């Protein structure tokens, strides 16, 4: 349960035991409760990967000359940065310690933090106890004057003033016991423990002590009773402020880095979460939302882990499946010796085939590791056997000390490497092979051109599922990445288990026979689908869903859209853009009404309904044409 420390050899206080291995620790044979009762002090030492994330980001930024902060001075970062609080108020907190969940992001948008005390409080309030009583929303509403701030007794205003009249912290319970009940600090801590553990005998004893102390301080019996009951209620879930303040500081620090050093933030976040595929997907999507490109691995630029190159995040070589540590070490060492690889022949001529074998070469091709050398992935893949033989011949020549005619003429030795010039794989095939090598889509995603549909027809993403209650109904847009068809035991009817992936993660979905029979034609394609399902289970392995209905997302868009909106910034609207929009609507004439949603910085957005003679078809071709003319996320459906 922790580390026990005493002023003398522990054998004076407790029986000890040790395992058979030299690395096994010495442990007390008293449990935590009895160890404390005999006067031993137990310390818990908590390791947080976020601390490593902060250090790595600062190290990268400092090496690039972007900041003077290092890990050890960063505790002094000013806690009043307006940009950081704007980020928090937007709920833009993916990767921000303790503030990542969808429910927490919604609370931040309600609260709109403006000071460090808000961050401390929100981390303590976003837990089942306070949320069950609605105290998190009361705290937010009181901060903005939407609900009056009240105090259980005027005497407590000083104690509860910073938390808008709400008891949030265990320390506040102790302060109330001191101020109103006349407790000493040590006695107040005993009261806090009794309340937290709800020991009735102790509670009855302390109620009498508290009432007596309150009466002596001029508090009437009813008020004292109400305050004691309130303390008891809050103490059952009250959080330790010194603990949440430390967490709050780490939350603020990660938010500061995200605001001021976004590229380093995402590189460090993705490195820390590299073993969690859903977190990596969320990080990549969030980075791109902030205009930070995430690039696939590259033999000329990638390091072991994620790094920053020209304000872009570059995948590390360690992310490539089939590329072992020996291969990575050989690539990095050879690159350092050679100063880089200008063409594919440079790589094949100098890297040892004993370290980088055929499997490793294929993985590098699939993920885009050689893209900077001007050859299509398909060309290299079709020449894979030729490349392997070329590497072996080069290595043989080096080992025998021979220098070929072509080498003397600057041709690389061991004969020429003839790689045909072939067009790139079709996008879907390129992305699929990329995912085989990395486990992720990097240079695109099957869902990336369906953002308008996702916004219009869904109510959840895979990133939201962990915060939903069992039996919640969700509508999600995603693609099927794998499907296992089985027969039911009783009726031998066909059903399926599928992996359903959007741009933020994946989830397992159970499709029972009736739903499977109706949806099989959709499930066997790689087209984006709209899934209506119920949250089935929240096990340690993650949330799973029960499918109720599966539809083609394209069919839903065309069948259900009655209105298409084009969202434009009013400052960018000119005659040329309006003419282009008119031509677009005429070109894709259809049944849906058209509105312009004009965004302004200072005033409310303006919605302009076009005459009924202007109607459009909600097709994928129309969306792509609109994005080509006006930019991404310009179209929404209703």
XYZ file of C-alpha atoms in Angstrom:
638
model
C 0.000 0.000 0.000
C 2.998 2.310 0.212
C 6.393 2.878 1.784
C 6.607 2.667 5.579
C 9.207 4.871 7.271
C 10.221 4.786 10.969
C 12.818 6.450 13.195
C 14.439 3.101 14.043
C 14.951 -0.288 12.460
C 11.451 -1.515 11.512
C 12.055 -4.784 13.382
C 11.522 -2.813 16.600
C 7.932 -2.109 15.574
C 6.611 -4.785 13.245
C 7.174 -8.362 12.081
C 8.650 -8.273 8.568
C 8.783 -10.683 5.651
C 10.689 -10.976 2.400
C 10.205 -13.022 -0.728
C 12.702 -15.554 -2.061
C 14.032 -13.277 -4.795
C 16.766 -10.727 -4.135
C 14.572 -8.091 -5.790
C 11.559 -8.729 -3.553
C 10.995 -5.879 -1.084
C 10.907 -6.211 2.687
C 7.298 -5.753 3.787
C 5.509 -5.317 7.092
C 3.272 -8.184 8.140
C 0.806 -5.681 9.631
C -1.717 -4.370 7.144
C -2.136 -0.668 6.476
C -4.670 -0.120 9.280
C -2.618 -1.790 12.035
C 0.651 -0.252 10.807
C -0.890 3.172 11.316
C -2.301 2.231 14.740
C 1.171 1.382 16.078
C 2.455 4.745 14.877
C 4.144 3.897 11.570
C 3.824 6.452 8.759
C 2.941 5.246 5.275
C 3.952 7.299 2.245
C 2.471 6.778 -1.219
C 4.743 7.611 -4.148
C 2.740 8.217 -7.310
C 4.274 7.927 -10.758
C 2.612 9.985 -13.513
C 3.443 9.525 -17.187
C 2.212 13.092 -17.727
C 5.305 14.360 -15.899
C 7.418 12.608 -18.539
C 5.171 14.120 -21.225
C 5.816 17.624 -19.843
C 9.572 17.043 -19.605
C 9.858 15.642 -23.145
C 7.901 18.542 -24.651
C 10.027 21.117 -22.835
C 13.247 19.338 -23.810
C 12.272 19.427 -27.502
C 11.197 23.073 -27.357
C 14.301 24.140 -25.445
C 16.588 22.322 -27.898
C 14.850 24.200 -30.742
C 15.309 27.540 -28.970
C 11.560 28.105 -28.509
C 11.558 28.496 -24.726
C 13.868 29.032 -21.798
C 11.814 26.812 -19.514
C 13.219 23.460 -18.544
C 11.569 20.774 -16.465
C 12.989 21.961 -13.160
C 12.117 25.650 -13.601
C 8.682 25.048 -15.112
C 6.956 24.991 -11.712
C 7.403 28.777 -11.790
C 5.390 29.251 -15.003
C 2.907 32.150 -14.440
C -0.544 30.841 -13.508
C -2.456 33.760 -15.053
C -1.898 33.214 -18.786
C -5.100 34.385 -20.579
C -4.482 32.101 -23.571
C -4.356 29.033 -21.345
C -7.694 29.920 -19.732
C -9.271 30.524 -23.148
C -8.114 27.033 -24.163
C -9.655 25.568 -21.013
C -12.889 27.536 -21.474
C -13.255 26.044 -24.974
C -12.886 22.555 -23.505
C -9.905 22.105 -25.831
C -8.274 19.700 -23.414
C -7.399 16.456 -25.170
C -4.051 15.452 -23.658
C -4.417 17.884 -20.748
C -3.934 16.027 -17.483
C -7.186 15.223 -15.623
C -9.270 17.392 -17.986
C -9.640 15.111 -21.023
C -13.003 13.357 -20.735
C -16.003 14.609 -22.697
C -17.908 15.297 -19.458
C -15.008 17.288 -18.046
C -14.716 19.276 -21.294
C -18.405 20.125 -21.067
C -17.984 21.243 -17.439
C -15.043 23.454 -18.451
C -17.190 25.071 -21.152
C -19.837 25.807 -18.524
C -17.383 27.026 -15.917
C -15.054 29.002 -18.210
C -12.133 29.020 -15.733
C -10.386 32.329 -15.198
C -8.019 31.514 -12.334
C -6.010 28.648 -10.914
C -8.501 28.090 -8.055
C -11.092 27.138 -10.694
C -8.841 24.369 -12.011
C -8.269 23.023 -8.501
C -12.001 22.991 -7.796
C -13.102 21.440 -11.084
C -10.780 18.444 -10.640
C -12.290 17.825 -7.195
C -15.908 18.311 -8.306
C -15.800 16.041 -11.357
C -16.315 12.825 -9.408
C -19.393 10.654 -8.763
C -20.222 12.095 -5.299
C -20.314 15.821 -6.128
C -21.769 15.195 -9.578
C -24.541 13.043 -8.108
C -25.623 16.065 -6.070
C -25.232 18.463 -8.997
C -22.561 20.469 -7.197
C -20.339 20.719 -10.287
C -23.007 22.580 -12.240
C -23.999 24.650 -9.194
C -20.376 25.735 -8.821
C -20.237 26.782 -12.490
C -23.586 28.597 -12.415
C -22.699 30.462 -9.223
C -19.404 31.627 -10.711
C -21.251 33.383 -13.534
C -24.141 34.751 -11.477
C -26.710 32.340 -12.904
C -27.464 31.051 -9.408
C -27.119 33.003 -6.147
C -24.157 32.194 -3.905
C -25.339 31.229 -0.436
C -23.593 30.002 2.702
C -24.767 27.466 5.313
C -23.953 30.109 7.962
C -22.421 33.613 7.732
C -19.489 32.372 9.838
C -18.452 30.142 6.909
C -18.225 32.816 4.214
C -14.477 33.182 4.622
C -13.936 29.420 4.358
C -16.278 28.784 1.397
C -15.819 32.071 -0.464
C -13.321 30.681 -2.983
C -15.651 27.785 -3.847
C -18.858 29.797 -4.316
C -20.426 28.582 -1.073
C -19.918 24.898 -1.937
C -17.959 22.545 0.326
C -15.457 21.000 -2.077
C -12.364 20.049 -0.106
C -11.649 17.975 3.000
C -9.650 20.899 4.356
C -12.833 22.997 4.340
C -14.572 20.402 6.536
C -11.669 20.652 8.976
C -11.720 24.470 8.906
C -15.471 24.511 9.622
C -14.946 22.118 12.564
C -12.257 24.454 13.914
C -14.116 27.709 13.407
C -17.645 26.674 14.344
C -17.085 23.639 16.579
C -13.939 24.728 18.387
C -11.885 21.715 17.285
C -8.112 21.721 17.221
C -6.510 20.916 13.870
C -5.702 17.354 14.977
C -9.236 16.818 16.308
C -10.692 18.175 13.073
C -8.695 15.618 11.099
C -10.074 12.822 13.287
C -13.589 14.163 12.611
C -12.904 14.222 8.875
C -11.801 10.578 8.969
C -14.837 9.537 10.993
C -17.162 11.283 8.549
C -15.393 9.804 5.529
C -15.701 6.278 6.942
C -19.252 6.891 8.256
C -18.637 5.239 11.629
C -21.921 5.843 13.454
C -20.595 5.602 17.021
C -17.814 8.079 16.302
C -20.223 10.333 14.406
C -22.661 10.464 17.317
C -19.810 11.287 19.671
C -18.512 14.064 17.430
C -21.996 15.481 16.860
C -22.256 16.167 20.597
C -18.759 17.724 20.684
C -19.488 19.883 17.622
C -22.890 21.043 18.892
C -21.384 22.022 22.229
C -18.578 23.981 20.565
C -20.967 25.711 18.153
C -23.336 26.718 20.949
C -20.428 28.235 22.853
C -19.687 30.346 19.761
C -23.228 31.677 19.508
C -24.544 29.370 16.793
C -28.153 28.290 17.237
C -28.922 24.590 17.517
C -30.714 24.245 14.151
C -27.920 25.945 12.209
C -25.261 23.852 13.964
C -27.201 20.647 13.218
C -27.627 21.621 9.557
C -23.933 22.438 9.191
C -22.838 19.182 10.858
C -25.140 17.160 8.575
C -23.834 19.085 5.552
C -20.246 18.415 6.606
C -20.983 14.719 7.039
C -22.579 14.581 3.599
C -19.704 16.376 1.873
C -16.962 14.598 3.811
C -18.020 11.308 2.238
C -16.698 12.522 -1.098
C -14.669 15.639 -0.247
C -11.309 15.756 -1.984
C -7.991 16.646 -0.425
C -7.133 20.150 -1.683
C -3.375 19.716 -1.402
C -3.713 16.678 -3.673
C -5.952 18.300 -6.274
C -3.842 21.483 -6.238
C -0.801 19.446 -7.275
C -2.880 17.765 -9.973
C -4.232 21.170 -10.982
C -0.704 22.478 -11.462
C 0.166 19.594 -13.799
C -3.120 20.198 -15.657
C -2.244 23.882 -16.065
C 1.289 23.037 -17.214
C 0.083 20.631 -19.912
C -2.495 23.204 -21.044
C 0.261 25.866 -21.165
C 2.397 23.643 -23.394
C -0.575 22.836 -25.642
C -1.267 26.561 -26.077
C 2.307 27.827 -26.501
C 4.146 24.786 -27.919
C 1.509 22.769 -29.798
C 3.847 20.755 -32.033
C 5.981 19.661 -29.081
C 2.834 18.977 -27.081
C 1.467 16.544 -29.665
C 4.831 14.876 -30.309
C 5.257 14.220 -26.593
C 1.621 13.181 -26.097
C 1.756 10.695 -28.983
C 5.033 9.237 -27.698
C 3.612 8.718 -24.209
C 0.387 7.181 -25.572
C 2.023 5.196 -28.402
C 0.835 1.867 -26.965
C -2.793 3.072 -26.819
C -4.125 3.074 -30.378
C -7.305 4.983 -29.535
C -5.309 7.730 -27.804
C -2.970 7.958 -30.794
C -5.933 8.337 -33.162
C -7.433 11.024 -30.949
C -4.100 12.826 -30.738
C -3.612 12.791 -34.525
C -7.142 14.104 -35.129
C -6.744 16.810 -32.483
C -3.363 17.888 -33.872
C -4.820 18.300 -37.350
C -7.723 20.267 -35.918
C -5.070 22.687 -34.639
C -3.345 22.770 -38.053
C -0.437 20.619 -36.845
C 0.301 18.011 -39.515
C 1.191 14.499 -38.367
C 3.496 12.902 -40.921
C 4.289 9.221 -41.472
C 7.735 7.818 -40.637
C 10.626 8.860 -42.877
C 14.080 7.277 -43.007
C 15.660 10.725 -43.387
C 13.801 12.558 -40.615
C 12.320 10.138 -38.100
C 13.975 9.448 -34.775
C 13.064 6.590 -32.460
C 9.919 8.328 -31.134
C 7.650 11.152 -32.331
C 9.562 14.366 -33.024
C 8.925 17.887 -34.325
C 10.186 18.817 -37.798
C 9.322 22.274 -39.183
C 6.357 22.625 -36.824
C 5.017 19.261 -37.954
C 4.950 16.037 -35.947
C 6.879 13.181 -37.499
C 6.151 9.552 -36.591
C 9.048 7.681 -35.003
C 10.572 4.539 -36.472
C 9.565 2.551 -33.391
C 5.915 2.833 -34.504
C 6.504 0.656 -37.575
C 5.378 -2.944 -37.209
C 8.042 -5.381 -38.392
C 10.896 -2.949 -37.773
C 12.848 -4.250 -34.791
C 15.318 -2.427 -32.592
C 18.303 -3.692 -34.607
C 16.830 -2.298 -37.829
C 16.044 1.057 -36.238
C 19.548 1.312 -34.776
C 21.098 0.442 -38.148
C 19.028 3.072 -39.978
C 19.801 5.842 -37.477
C 23.515 4.998 -37.252
C 23.940 4.745 -41.025
C 22.030 7.975 -41.595
C 24.321 9.755 -39.159
C 27.411 8.378 -40.918
C 26.144 9.127 -44.438
C 24.421 12.424 -43.687
C 21.113 11.113 -44.984
C 19.797 9.157 -47.975
C 19.232 11.209 -51.138
C 17.821 8.276 -53.101
C 16.690 4.734 -52.481
C 20.008 3.365 -53.744
C 21.831 5.245 -50.978
C 19.749 3.498 -48.372
C 20.071 0.036 -49.898
C 23.809 0.410 -50.499
C 24.716 1.366 -46.950
C 22.263 -0.247 -44.533
C 23.061 -3.819 -43.568
C 20.583 -6.444 -44.887
C 21.233 -8.435 -41.697
C 19.475 -5.652 -39.760
C 16.948 -4.440 -42.343
C 15.451 -7.527 -43.957
C 12.668 -7.968 -46.490
C 9.930 -7.663 -43.855
C 11.396 -4.401 -42.567
C 11.764 -2.999 -46.096
C 8.159 -3.849 -46.917
C 6.924 -2.162 -43.737
C 8.971 0.967 -44.537
C 7.476 1.086 -48.028
C 3.893 0.609 -46.859
C 4.043 3.319 -44.192
C 5.728 5.889 -46.436
C 9.240 5.662 -44.992
C 10.761 6.231 -48.450
C 8.267 8.848 -49.720
C 10.912 11.600 -49.622
C 12.924 9.805 -52.316
C 10.499 10.537 -55.124
C 9.294 6.994 -55.834
C 5.717 5.886 -55.416
C 5.035 3.299 -52.738
C 3.608 1.025 -55.368
C 6.804 1.244 -57.484
C 8.972 0.268 -54.539
C 6.628 -2.509 -53.430
C 6.584 -4.037 -56.922
C 10.412 -3.966 -56.834
C 10.774 -5.400 -53.332
C 12.544 -8.627 -54.351
C 14.898 -6.634 -56.572
C 15.683 -4.270 -53.683
C 16.468 -7.170 -51.336
C 18.871 -8.729 -53.840
C 20.496 -5.351 -54.439
C 21.123 -4.923 -50.693
C 22.674 -8.373 -50.450
C 24.979 -7.769 -53.418
C 26.080 -4.430 -51.979
C 26.812 -5.999 -48.604
C 28.727 -8.855 -50.260
C 30.874 -6.399 -52.215
C 31.621 -4.394 -49.092
C 32.586 -7.491 -47.154
C 34.880 -8.779 -49.912
C 36.471 -5.389 -50.449
C 35.429 -5.310 -54.126
C 34.437 -2.106 -55.857
C 32.318 -2.451 -58.939
C 32.504 -0.430 -62.140
C 29.299 1.425 -61.341
C 30.582 2.337 -57.879
C 33.739 3.894 -59.355
C 31.531 5.917 -61.701
C 29.266 7.015 -58.848
C 26.545 4.579 -59.760
C 26.274 2.809 -56.412
C 27.979 -0.467 -57.217
C 26.579 -3.984 -57.624
C 24.851 -3.084 -60.875
C 21.962 -0.732 -61.451
C 18.706 -0.933 -59.507
C 15.923 -0.668 -62.071
C 12.703 0.390 -60.381
C 9.769 0.958 -62.751
C 7.867 4.253 -62.535
C 4.369 3.184 -61.506
C 1.457 5.376 -60.394
C 0.638 5.349 -56.698
C -1.833 2.857 -55.274
C -5.451 4.045 -55.182
C -6.101 5.979 -51.963
C -8.041 3.233 -50.203
C -5.332 0.645 -50.948
C -2.567 3.059 -49.919
C -4.327 3.813 -46.634
C -5.010 0.139 -45.941
C -1.359 -0.805 -46.457
C -0.323 2.162 -44.316
C -2.518 0.882 -41.547
C -1.037 -2.621 -41.883
C 2.414 -1.157 -41.219
C 1.525 1.306 -38.471
C -1.820 0.273 -37.051
C -3.178 3.726 -38.037
C -4.245 5.711 -41.049
C -1.798 8.643 -41.222
C -1.929 10.354 -44.621
C -5.715 10.135 -44.703
C -8.698 8.263 -43.313
C -11.747 6.688 -44.971
C -13.873 8.993 -42.791
C -11.927 12.215 -43.396
C -14.173 13.415 -46.222
C -17.341 12.768 -44.182
C -16.908 15.366 -41.436
C -20.081 17.203 -42.431
C -22.122 14.013 -42.175
C -20.564 13.115 -38.828
C -21.483 16.508 -37.416
C -25.009 16.378 -38.810
C -26.200 12.805 -38.218
C -24.359 11.509 -35.143
C -24.421 12.146 -31.401
C -21.211 10.391 -30.340
C -17.727 9.310 -31.373
C -15.657 6.447 -30.031
C -13.905 8.971 -27.757
C -17.228 9.727 -26.014
C -18.217 6.153 -25.203
C -16.278 5.761 -21.947
C -18.356 8.539 -20.351
C -21.748 7.102 -21.331
C -23.984 5.028 -19.106
C -24.955 1.461 -20.052
C -28.076 1.391 -22.268
C -27.336 4.862 -23.676
C -28.318 5.039 -27.351
C -25.663 6.325 -29.717
C -25.502 7.202 -33.394
C -21.984 6.861 -34.765
C -20.393 7.126 -38.196
C -17.421 4.869 -38.897
C -16.047 2.091 -41.089
C -15.829 -1.641 -40.472
C -12.202 -2.712 -40.051
C -12.831 -6.369 -39.218
C -15.809 -8.709 -38.966
C -16.228 -12.202 -37.517
C -19.416 -14.018 -38.532
C -20.644 -16.793 -36.205
C -23.737 -19.002 -35.853
C -26.020 -18.798 -32.833
C -26.234 -22.002 -30.775
C -30.014 -22.401 -30.757
C -31.138 -21.392 -34.260
C -27.825 -21.499 -36.167
C -28.632 -17.992 -37.410
C -25.775 -15.814 -38.607
C -24.595 -12.909 -36.456
C -21.347 -10.933 -36.271
C -18.800 -9.203 -34.090
C -17.307 -6.201 -35.830
C -14.636 -3.614 -35.112
C -16.077 -0.210 -35.919
C -13.524 2.606 -36.375
C -13.938 6.357 -36.703
C -11.176 8.985 -36.744
C -10.822 8.885 -32.956
C -10.713 5.192 -32.137
C -12.483 1.874 -32.474
C -15.149 -0.103 -30.632
C -16.393 -3.683 -30.731
C -20.012 -4.015 -31.875
C -22.214 -7.093 -31.521
C -24.683 -7.489 -34.414
C -27.442 -9.980 -33.617
C -29.106 -12.066 -36.383
C -32.052 -9.798 -37.213
C -29.896 -6.676 -37.521
C -27.153 -8.611 -39.333
C -29.581 -9.938 -41.960
C -30.762 -6.403 -42.719
C -27.276 -4.881 -42.744
C -25.007 -7.577 -44.204
C -24.637 -5.839 -47.564
C -23.331 -2.708 -45.821
C -21.099 -4.507 -43.329
C -19.181 -6.318 -46.054
C -18.104 -3.058 -47.748
C -15.500 -0.480 -46.763
C -17.960 2.403 -47.120
C -18.682 4.706 -44.139
C -21.731 3.559 -42.184
C -24.147 5.076 -39.685
C -24.596 2.815 -36.666
C -27.445 3.128 -34.196
C -26.544 1.102 -31.108
C -26.853 0.739 -27.354
C -23.957 0.831 -24.880
C -23.735 -2.759 -23.713
C -20.923 -3.052 -21.207
C -18.126 -1.133 -19.526
C -15.654 -3.861 -18.679
C -11.954 -3.404 -18.114
C -11.423 -4.186 -21.777
C -13.532 -1.161 -22.758
C -17.020 -0.290 -23.902
C -18.881 -2.503 -26.360
C -22.057 -1.792 -28.300
C -25.160 -3.704 -29.371
C -26.181 -2.765 -32.904
C -29.785 -1.821 -33.517
C -29.502 -0.494 -37.072
C -26.762 -0.133 -39.678
C -27.163 2.161 -42.699
C -25.029 3.557 -45.479
C -23.970 7.047 -44.419
C -24.282 8.278 -47.992
C -27.863 6.925 -48.205
C -28.771 8.598 -44.898
C -27.348 11.907 -46.055
C -29.335 11.961 -49.281
C -32.554 10.575 -47.769
C -32.724 12.643 -44.585
C -31.247 16.001 -45.583
C -33.884 18.700 -45.966
C -31.504 21.642 -45.621
C -27.888 22.277 -46.628
C -25.926 25.069 -44.969
C -22.775 26.658 -46.297
C -20.768 28.120 -43.420
C -18.577 31.065 -44.412
C -16.698 33.826 -42.602
C -18.441 37.076 -43.473
C -15.105 38.862 -43.971
C -14.172 36.425 -46.724
C -17.418 36.652 -48.693
C -17.028 38.653 -51.904
C -18.687 38.746 -55.305
C -16.412 36.031 -56.706
C -17.265 33.616 -53.878
C -20.990 34.268 -54.206
C -20.779 33.642 -57.929
C -18.892 30.384 -57.293
C -21.554 29.346 -54.771
C -24.311 30.070 -57.264
C -22.563 27.922 -59.880
C -22.157 25.142 -57.315
C -25.867 25.129 -56.434
C -26.852 25.159 -60.108
C -24.444 22.330 -60.875
C -25.753 20.107 -58.047
C -29.432 21.006 -58.204
C -31.603 18.885 -55.930
C -34.392 18.788 -53.309
C -32.713 20.326 -50.213
C -33.236 23.955 -49.160
C -30.129 26.144 -48.976
C -29.005 28.564 -46.266
C -25.856 30.609 -45.732
C -24.418 30.652 -42.227
C -22.204 33.737 -41.991
C -19.769 33.801 -39.074
C -18.602 37.060 -37.511
C -16.039 37.634 -34.775
C -17.882 40.159 -32.612
C -21.603 39.735 -33.344
C -23.953 36.772 -33.479
C -23.807 34.542 -36.559
C -26.207 35.439 -39.350
C -28.365 32.828 -41.113
C -29.559 33.768 -44.617
C -32.201 31.571 -46.267
C -31.977 31.518 -50.063
C -35.184 31.610 -52.134
C -36.973 28.295 -52.611
C -35.913 28.223 -56.254
C -32.345 27.579 -55.075
C -32.138 23.972 -53.953
C -29.293 21.477 -53.910
C -28.569 17.744 -53.803
C -26.808 16.558 -50.623
C -24.310 14.353 -52.454
C -20.685 13.478 -51.753
C -19.650 15.098 -55.068
C -21.311 18.353 -54.004
C -19.500 18.343 -50.641
C -16.134 17.722 -52.286
C -16.747 20.514 -54.804
C -17.765 22.902 -51.980
C -14.635 22.074 -49.972
C -12.466 22.564 -53.050
C -14.001 25.998 -53.618
C -14.427 27.274 -50.032
C -12.338 25.085 -47.689
C -12.944 22.221 -45.267
C -15.999 21.961 -43.003
C -17.935 24.449 -45.091
C -20.999 22.211 -45.481
C -23.476 20.967 -42.869
C -26.736 19.073 -43.243
C -30.072 19.294 -41.453
